């Protein structure tokens, strides 16, 4: 089963900024997003469940300082992407 990827506004802004500034990172992000769509809880970029105020969300490493933050809605088979810059924004 493949999940649909949905960008929330902040994630779209982050992705657009990456597209303007760093094409290599954009390719890495696309690779991670393809992997998330196929298996959101395992795979590349060290998926990890988040805790505390981010409980229910997951993180994948883009690089040393930036993470993709996302949640999965299995009822409608969709992955919501919250952000792609920095570590863990609330």
mmCIF file of N, CA and C in Angstrom:
data_model
loop_
_atom_site.group_PDB
_atom_site.id
_atom_site.type_symbol
_atom_site.label_atom_id
_atom_site.label_comp_id
_atom_site.label_asym_id
_atom_site.label_seq_id
_atom_site.Cartn_x
_atom_site.Cartn_y
_atom_site.Cartn_z
ATOM 1 N N UNK A 1 0.853 -1.180 0.000
ATOM 2 C CA UNK A 1 0.000 0.000 0.000
ATOM 3 C C UNK A 1 0.894 1.237 0.000
ATOM 4 N N UNK A 2 0.594 2.151 -0.863
ATOM 5 C CA UNK A 2 1.356 3.391 -0.955
ATOM 6 C C UNK A 2 0.524 4.542 -0.392
ATOM 7 N N UNK A 3 1.137 5.335 0.474
ATOM 8 C CA UNK A 3 0.473 6.485 1.075
ATOM 9 C C UNK A 3 0.605 7.702 0.175
ATOM 10 N N UNK A 4 -0.381 8.555 0.215
ATOM 11 C CA UNK A 4 -0.309 9.847 -0.465
ATOM 12 C C UNK A 4 0.446 10.808 0.454
ATOM 13 N N UNK A 5 1.256 11.674 -0.119
ATOM 14 C CA UNK A 5 2.002 12.678 0.638
ATOM 15 C C UNK A 5 1.286 14.017 0.508
ATOM 16 N N UNK A 6 1.002 14.658 1.636
ATOM 17 C CA UNK A 6 0.353 15.975 1.650
ATOM 18 C C UNK A 6 1.245 16.958 2.403
ATOM 19 N N UNK A 7 1.603 18.051 1.749
ATOM 20 C CA UNK A 7 2.428 19.090 2.367
ATOM 21 C C UNK A 7 1.538 20.100 3.080
ATOM 22 N N UNK A 8 1.802 20.339 4.346
ATOM 23 C CA UNK A 8 1.155 21.450 5.034
ATOM 24 C C UNK A 8 1.899 22.728 4.638
ATOM 25 N N UNK A 9 1.306 23.907 4.849
ATOM 26 C CA UNK A 9 1.901 25.153 4.330
ATOM 27 C C UNK A 9 3.370 25.371 4.698
ATOM 28 N N UNK A 10 3.731 25.120 5.929
ATOM 29 C CA UNK A 10 5.127 25.333 6.324
ATOM 30 C C UNK A 10 6.059 24.396 5.561
ATOM 31 N N UNK A 11 5.654 23.146 5.406
ATOM 32 C CA UNK A 11 6.481 22.183 4.676
ATOM 33 C C UNK A 11 6.637 22.599 3.218
ATOM 34 N N UNK A 12 5.565 23.088 2.609
ATOM 35 C CA UNK A 12 5.636 23.555 1.218
ATOM 36 C C UNK A 12 6.627 24.708 1.111
ATOM 37 N N UNK A 13 6.580 25.638 2.076
ATOM 38 C CA UNK A 13 7.509 26.769 2.087
ATOM 39 C C UNK A 13 8.949 26.272 2.237
ATOM 40 N N UNK A 14 9.166 25.334 3.161
ATOM 41 C CA UNK A 14 10.504 24.775 3.356
ATOM 42 C C UNK A 14 11.010 24.119 2.074
ATOM 43 N N UNK A 15 10.151 23.316 1.438
ATOM 44 C CA UNK A 15 10.548 22.606 0.220
ATOM 45 C C UNK A 15 10.868 23.593 -0.904
ATOM 46 N N UNK A 16 10.044 24.610 -1.059
ATOM 47 C CA UNK A 16 10.300 25.625 -2.089
ATOM 48 C C UNK A 16 11.629 26.334 -1.851
ATOM 49 N N UNK A 17 11.948 26.580 -0.584
ATOM 50 C CA UNK A 17 13.234 27.210 -0.261
ATOM 51 C C UNK A 17 14.394 26.284 -0.631
ATOM 52 N N UNK A 18 14.257 24.993 -0.322
ATOM 53 C CA UNK A 18 15.293 24.039 -0.719
ATOM 54 C C UNK A 18 15.460 24.038 -2.239
ATOM 55 N N UNK A 19 14.355 24.084 -2.981
ATOM 56 C CA UNK A 19 14.427 24.066 -4.447
ATOM 57 C C UNK A 19 15.197 25.267 -4.981
ATOM 58 N N UNK A 20 15.069 26.409 -4.321
ATOM 59 C CA UNK A 20 15.778 27.620 -4.756
ATOM 60 C C UNK A 20 17.262 27.587 -4.405
ATOM 61 N N UNK A 21 17.623 26.848 -3.355
ATOM 62 C CA UNK A 21 18.976 26.985 -2.826
ATOM 63 C C UNK A 21 19.859 25.746 -2.904
ATOM 64 N N UNK A 22 19.280 24.547 -3.035
ATOM 65 C CA UNK A 22 20.122 23.353 -2.909
ATOM 66 C C UNK A 22 19.497 22.148 -3.612
ATOM 67 N N UNK A 23 19.828 21.960 -4.876
ATOM 68 C CA UNK A 23 19.214 20.878 -5.663
ATOM 69 C C UNK A 23 19.620 19.490 -5.159
ATOM 70 N N UNK A 24 20.805 19.356 -4.599
ATOM 71 C CA UNK A 24 21.234 18.062 -4.061
ATOM 72 C C UNK A 24 20.345 17.654 -2.884
ATOM 73 N N UNK A 25 20.044 18.599 -2.017
ATOM 74 C CA UNK A 25 19.169 18.313 -0.883
ATOM 75 C C UNK A 25 17.756 18.008 -1.357
ATOM 76 N N UNK A 26 17.295 18.670 -2.391
ATOM 77 C CA UNK A 26 15.962 18.390 -2.945
ATOM 78 C C UNK A 26 15.885 16.931 -3.393
ATOM 79 N N UNK A 27 16.925 16.432 -4.034
ATOM 80 C CA UNK A 27 16.931 15.027 -4.461
ATOM 81 C C UNK A 27 16.883 14.094 -3.256
ATOM 82 N N UNK A 28 17.596 14.439 -2.207
ATOM 83 C CA UNK A 28 17.569 13.645 -0.966
ATOM 84 C C UNK A 28 16.159 13.654 -0.380
ATOM 85 N N UNK A 29 15.527 14.813 -0.321
ATOM 86 C CA UNK A 29 14.168 14.923 0.211
ATOM 87 C C UNK A 29 13.205 14.076 -0.614
ATOM 88 N N UNK A 30 13.307 14.151 -1.925
ATOM 89 C CA UNK A 30 12.418 13.360 -2.788
ATOM 90 C C UNK A 30 12.593 11.868 -2.539
ATOM 91 N N UNK A 31 13.841 11.447 -2.359
ATOM 92 C CA UNK A 31 14.112 10.036 -2.068
ATOM 93 C C UNK A 31 13.456 9.622 -0.747
ATOM 94 N N UNK A 32 13.591 10.464 0.267
ATOM 95 C CA UNK A 32 12.989 10.172 1.569
ATOM 96 C C UNK A 32 11.469 10.148 1.463
ATOM 97 N N UNK A 33 10.883 11.101 0.754
ATOM 98 C CA UNK A 33 9.423 11.143 0.606
ATOM 99 C C UNK A 33 8.897 9.902 -0.114
ATOM 100 N N UNK A 34 9.608 9.439 -1.126
ATOM 101 C CA UNK A 34 9.201 8.194 -1.807
ATOM 102 C C UNK A 34 9.217 7.028 -0.822
ATOM 103 N N UNK A 35 10.240 6.990 0.023
ATOM 104 C CA UNK A 35 10.355 5.924 1.012
ATOM 105 C C UNK A 35 9.240 6.015 2.054
ATOM 106 N N UNK A 36 8.937 7.229 2.510
ATOM 107 C CA UNK A 36 7.852 7.428 3.474
ATOM 108 C C UNK A 36 6.528 6.961 2.879
ATOM 109 N N UNK A 37 6.295 7.261 1.614
ATOM 110 C CA UNK A 37 5.042 6.870 0.964
ATOM 111 C C UNK A 37 4.876 5.352 0.931
ATOM 112 N N UNK A 38 5.975 4.621 0.829
ATOM 113 C CA UNK A 38 5.909 3.159 0.768
ATOM 114 C C UNK A 38 5.846 2.510 2.144
ATOM 115 N N UNK A 39 6.643 2.998 3.077
ATOM 116 C CA UNK A 39 6.634 2.447 4.440
ATOM 117 C C UNK A 39 7.034 3.543 5.421
ATOM 118 N N UNK A 40 6.031 4.216 5.984
ATOM 119 C CA UNK A 40 6.279 5.411 6.794
ATOM 120 C C UNK A 40 6.986 5.181 8.129
ATOM 121 N N UNK A 41 7.037 3.951 8.610
ATOM 122 C CA UNK A 41 7.604 3.716 9.940
ATOM 123 C C UNK A 41 8.965 3.021 9.918
ATOM 124 N N UNK A 42 9.437 2.634 8.741
ATOM 125 C CA UNK A 42 10.742 1.986 8.605
ATOM 126 C C UNK A 42 11.403 2.543 7.351
ATOM 127 N N UNK A 43 12.657 2.183 7.127
ATOM 128 C CA UNK A 43 13.303 2.591 5.887
ATOM 129 C C UNK A 43 14.489 3.502 6.089
ATOM 130 N N UNK A 44 14.763 4.319 5.083
ATOM 131 C CA UNK A 44 15.955 5.165 5.062
ATOM 132 C C UNK A 44 15.785 6.403 5.944
ATOM 133 N N UNK A 45 16.880 7.064 6.216
ATOM 134 C CA UNK A 45 16.920 8.357 6.919
ATOM 135 C C UNK A 45 16.517 8.267 8.386
ATOM 136 N N UNK A 46 16.679 7.099 8.971
ATOM 137 C CA UNK A 46 16.487 6.876 10.407
ATOM 138 C C UNK A 46 15.140 7.366 10.939
ATOM 139 N N UNK A 47 14.042 6.743 10.528
ATOM 140 C CA UNK A 47 12.739 7.157 11.050
ATOM 141 C C UNK A 47 12.670 6.953 12.560
ATOM 142 N N UNK A 48 12.136 7.948 13.258
ATOM 143 C CA UNK A 48 11.973 7.797 14.703
ATOM 144 C C UNK A 48 10.694 8.477 15.160
ATOM 145 N N UNK A 49 9.970 7.808 16.064
ATOM 146 C CA UNK A 49 8.772 8.435 16.625
ATOM 147 C C UNK A 49 9.189 9.555 17.575
ATOM 148 N N UNK A 50 8.461 10.642 17.545
ATOM 149 C CA UNK A 50 8.780 11.777 18.412
ATOM 150 C C UNK A 50 7.995 11.671 19.716
ATOM 151 N N UNK A 51 8.430 12.423 20.703
ATOM 152 C CA UNK A 51 7.854 12.332 22.050
ATOM 153 C C UNK A 51 7.328 13.683 22.510
ATOM 154 N N UNK A 52 6.765 13.650 23.698
ATOM 155 C CA UNK A 52 6.272 14.838 24.391
ATOM 156 C C UNK A 52 5.257 15.597 23.545
ATOM 157 N N UNK A 53 5.485 16.895 23.303
ATOM 158 C CA UNK A 53 4.486 17.689 22.570
ATOM 159 C C UNK A 53 4.411 17.318 21.091
ATOM 160 N N UNK A 54 5.333 16.501 20.607
ATOM 161 C CA UNK A 54 5.295 16.043 19.213
ATOM 162 C C UNK A 54 4.911 14.564 19.112
ATOM 163 N N UNK A 55 4.395 14.007 20.186
ATOM 164 C CA UNK A 55 3.962 12.603 20.171
ATOM 165 C C UNK A 55 2.946 12.398 19.051
ATOM 166 N N UNK A 56 3.076 11.279 18.356
ATOM 167 C CA UNK A 56 2.206 10.993 17.224
ATOM 168 C C UNK A 56 2.816 11.382 15.889
ATOM 169 N N UNK A 57 3.911 12.132 15.943
ATOM 170 C CA UNK A 57 4.615 12.528 14.722
ATOM 171 C C UNK A 57 5.913 11.725 14.613
ATOM 172 N N UNK A 58 6.449 11.698 13.404
ATOM 173 C CA UNK A 58 7.688 10.989 13.126
ATOM 174 C C UNK A 58 8.702 11.943 12.511
ATOM 175 N N UNK A 59 9.970 11.548 12.563
ATOM 176 C CA UNK A 59 11.061 12.361 12.034
ATOM 177 C C UNK A 59 11.954 11.498 11.150
ATOM 178 N N UNK A 60 12.457 12.107 10.070
ATOM 179 C CA UNK A 60 13.485 11.481 9.230
ATOM 180 C C UNK A 60 14.574 12.509 8.969
ATOM 181 N N UNK A 61 15.810 12.071 8.945
ATOM 182 C CA UNK A 61 16.957 12.960 8.758
ATOM 183 C C UNK A 61 17.167 13.318 7.291
ATOM 184 N N UNK A 62 17.180 14.610 7.011
ATOM 185 C CA UNK A 62 17.571 15.093 5.680
ATOM 186 C C UNK A 62 19.091 15.227 5.639
ATOM 187 N N UNK A 63 19.627 15.848 6.676
ATOM 188 C CA UNK A 63 21.073 16.046 6.816
ATOM 189 C C UNK A 63 21.371 16.183 8.305
ATOM 190 N N UNK A 64 22.526 16.704 8.650
ATOM 191 C CA UNK A 64 22.907 16.790 10.067
ATOM 192 C C UNK A 64 21.997 17.704 10.880
ATOM 193 N N UNK A 65 21.414 18.703 10.254
ATOM 194 C CA UNK A 65 20.645 19.686 11.022
ATOM 195 C C UNK A 65 19.160 19.744 10.691
ATOM 196 N N UNK A 66 18.728 19.155 9.595
ATOM 197 C CA UNK A 66 17.335 19.295 9.156
ATOM 198 C C UNK A 66 16.614 17.954 9.150
ATOM 199 N N UNK A 67 15.329 18.008 9.490
ATOM 200 C CA UNK A 67 14.493 16.815 9.573
ATOM 201 C C UNK A 67 13.181 17.032 8.845
ATOM 202 N N UNK A 68 12.643 15.946 8.301
ATOM 203 C CA UNK A 68 11.262 15.943 7.823
ATOM 204 C C UNK A 68 10.415 15.481 9.003
ATOM 205 N N UNK A 69 9.442 16.287 9.367
ATOM 206 C CA UNK A 69 8.517 15.942 10.446
ATOM 207 C C UNK A 69 7.179 15.618 9.802
ATOM 208 N N UNK A 70 6.608 14.461 10.152
ATOM 209 C CA UNK A 70 5.375 14.030 9.495
ATOM 210 C C UNK A 70 4.518 13.187 10.428
ATOM 211 N N UNK A 71 3.266 13.049 10.066
ATOM 212 C CA UNK A 71 2.359 12.131 10.759
ATOM 213 C C UNK A 71 1.652 11.292 9.709
ATOM 214 N N UNK A 72 1.118 10.164 10.147
ATOM 215 C CA UNK A 72 0.489 9.212 9.240
ATOM 216 C C UNK A 72 -0.961 9.016 9.649
ATOM 217 N N UNK A 73 -1.854 9.141 8.686
ATOM 218 C CA UNK A 73 -3.270 8.850 8.912
ATOM 219 C C UNK A 73 -3.611 7.600 8.110
ATOM 220 N N UNK A 74 -3.617 6.467 8.780
ATOM 221 C CA UNK A 74 -3.860 5.197 8.115
ATOM 222 C C UNK A 74 -5.283 5.010 7.644
ATOM 223 N N UNK A 75 -6.214 5.756 8.221
ATOM 224 C CA UNK A 75 -7.619 5.615 7.823
ATOM 225 C C UNK A 75 -7.844 6.087 6.395
ATOM 226 N N UNK A 76 -7.139 7.155 6.006
ATOM 227 C CA UNK A 76 -7.314 7.660 4.642
ATOM 228 C C UNK A 76 -6.032 7.530 3.818
ATOM 229 N N UNK A 77 -5.063 6.788 4.336
ATOM 230 C CA UNK A 77 -3.816 6.470 3.646
ATOM 231 C C UNK A 77 -3.105 7.738 3.168
ATOM 232 N N UNK A 78 -2.774 8.602 4.127
ATOM 233 C CA UNK A 78 -2.104 9.862 3.796
ATOM 234 C C UNK A 78 -1.020 10.160 4.824
ATOM 235 N N UNK A 79 0.059 10.756 4.374
ATOM 236 C CA UNK A 79 1.139 11.212 5.241
ATOM 237 C C UNK A 79 1.162 12.731 5.163
ATOM 238 N N UNK A 80 1.055 13.397 6.316
ATOM 239 C CA UNK A 80 1.100 14.861 6.379
ATOM 240 C C UNK A 80 2.521 15.299 6.706
ATOM 241 N N UNK A 81 3.114 16.123 5.847
ATOM 242 C CA UNK A 81 4.461 16.643 6.065
ATOM 243 C C UNK A 81 4.326 18.012 6.727
ATOM 244 N N UNK A 82 4.889 18.156 7.932
ATOM 245 C CA UNK A 82 4.763 19.395 8.698
ATOM 246 C C UNK A 82 5.892 20.379 8.414
ATOM 247 N N UNK A 83 7.126 19.906 8.369
ATOM 248 C CA UNK A 83 8.253 20.815 8.148
ATOM 249 C C UNK A 83 9.441 20.048 7.594
ATOM 250 N N UNK A 84 10.412 20.815 7.055
ATOM 251 C CA UNK A 84 11.619 20.223 6.487
ATOM 252 C C UNK A 84 12.867 21.019 6.822
ATOM 253 N N UNK A 85 12.767 21.975 7.700
ATOM 254 C CA UNK A 85 13.921 22.789 8.081
ATOM 255 C C UNK A 85 14.074 22.722 9.588
ATOM 256 N N UNK A 86 15.306 22.658 10.045
ATOM 257 C CA UNK A 86 15.565 22.608 11.470
ATOM 258 C C UNK A 86 15.265 21.231 12.030
ATOM 259 N N UNK A 87 15.225 21.160 13.351
ATOM 260 C CA UNK A 87 14.947 19.886 14.000
ATOM 261 C C UNK A 87 13.460 19.755 14.280
ATOM 262 N N UNK A 88 13.035 20.141 15.448
ATOM 263 C CA UNK A 88 11.665 19.847 15.857
ATOM 264 C C UNK A 88 10.917 21.117 16.218
ATOM 265 N N UNK A 89 10.244 21.691 15.239
ATOM 266 C CA UNK A 89 9.442 22.890 15.467
ATOM 267 C C UNK A 89 8.080 22.476 15.970
ATOM 268 N N UNK A 90 7.512 23.285 16.801
ATOM 269 C CA UNK A 90 6.196 22.974 17.371
ATOM 270 C C UNK A 90 5.099 23.514 16.506
#
